[in-house]
């Protein structure tokens, strides 16, 4: 090469040196930033993928923060509810203690009432003061807003979760296919026999007549006593008394009455009619015949009703427990029903006499858990009670219904569904079969649990009020246990016990629901989001971050090439000087 205007070797060396310098600069940039992609020119496709991943990573980070914050809110509410539960348990103990009125003085019961009043005030205070960054959690402000209060057949409503979606409203339609029923057994008239007729006879003197039941178990209650003659002569006055132990009605004549020794049926009828729950009438008659003492026995036309024909020992089982009864021959259906109803709170079974003569045994509760079982332990050979029973055991049935076309779970008169869109529990009036509808149109605590602001990545939970005016169920509200209220210890301790049991169940259910939401929804969501975040960060790192081992090697190579290129360029620039040798 003897040309001097164009030093091609120098141009080549310059290009190579520039390339080496660019490689050296790139290696230095990557090593100093730790990133493989620092500009779009480094890797356009990689930059696009990396930025998309970075956006997801940022959203996931916020979602994790939201989930942790929601968990803190739930923990705060649960802690306060724990104190409410403690107070409710104390109230229940006071109610049980006050029921022991035979051993407690009025002053002690009044002291218990003061403690209950104090506990009620404490519960109201907790409802108003439980806050998280100024937002009240237990005053009902985080409960759902609905039109369920307009449904007359609804006795209790709990809306746990509802996804109101873009419209901000869910319409709830409930179709009851089968109402809840009670367990029921019957004993028909064949289990009873007519009581023996009574006799009417004069006493030893002339001043009284006695109507006596021939059967020891007969009863005159609400029975018409008919005398088969008409003797309306004279002006005799008489009075009547009833001896329940002897099963006798005694008619006594006034010694000052006119009419001599004649004793007419008119005066007997009038005397018996003057007794409460008894009546007598006159039928047929010979038109004025009077009977005087002594006289033959006169048989009444109707007495006593239907009674057991033999002794029966039976065990009655219900939802709440069992009791054993021993009924003698001659016991009426009404007496059996009265005896069973005295302990219905212990057995969960009530009884009633039916017409015609018979008995109906019915559980006081509804649903498949409610049952009536009768085990006839022994019965006289003449008895027919066992054979008259419709069955030995009966169970009720739970409500069957659909909510927005979805089959609901039934438990007695309570139905519930739990889907991704709606989680609620409804209690209808006992045995109601009426369809109804209502709307959920707001409220609830909305938690953003995912990286995208969409309804399927949000959860809306209702937290009801624990104020004493709102806590309660079908038996009443908690405030009714306060002094001067209907269920105070001095007014209705039994009613107070029912209310406090329902309230404890409701608060416990709320705590369980919050705990389930925290453990299954929030905690699992936190784990899932964290794992996803780690994977995305790893993916983004593999695309964008620099490999220091590789970049260190690239730096060393670039440094060597730059040094070599510089030396080569120097040599290339010296080549044109060789032309001078030709000019000498």
Coordinates of C-alpha atoms in Angstrom, one line a residue, residues 34-37 43 46-58 532-546:
X34 CA -26.5 -4.3 37.7
X35 CA -28.9 -4.3 34.8
X36 CA -28.5 -6.0 31.4
X37 CA -31.1 -3.7 29.8
X43 CA -33.0 -5.3 24.1
X46 CA -36.8 -7.7 26.6
X47 CA -37.5 -4.1 27.7
X48 CA -41.2 -4.5 26.9
X49 CA -41.5 -7.8 28.8
X50 CA -39.6 -6.4 31.7
X51 CA -41.7 -3.3 32.0
X52 CA -44.9 -5.4 31.9
X53 CA -43.5 -7.6 34.7
X54 CA -42.5 -4.6 36.7
X55 CA -46.1 -3.3 36.5
X56 CA -47.5 -6.6 37.8
X57 CA -44.9 -6.7 40.5
X58 CA -45.8 -3.2 41.7
X532 CA -46.6 -15.1 42.5
X533 CA -44.5 -12.0 43.4
X534 CA -41.4 -14.0 43.9
X535 CA -41.9 -15.8 40.5
X536 CA -42.5 -12.5 38.7
X537 CA -39.5 -10.9 40.3
X538 CA -37.4 -13.9 39.3
X539 CA -38.7 -13.7 35.7
X540 CA -38.1 -10.0 35.5
X541 CA -34.6 -10.4 36.9
X542 CA -33.7 -13.1 34.4
X543 CA -34.7 -10.7 31.6
X544 CA -33.4 -7.4 32.9
X545 CA -30.6 -8.0 35.4
X546 CA -27.0 -8.3 34.4

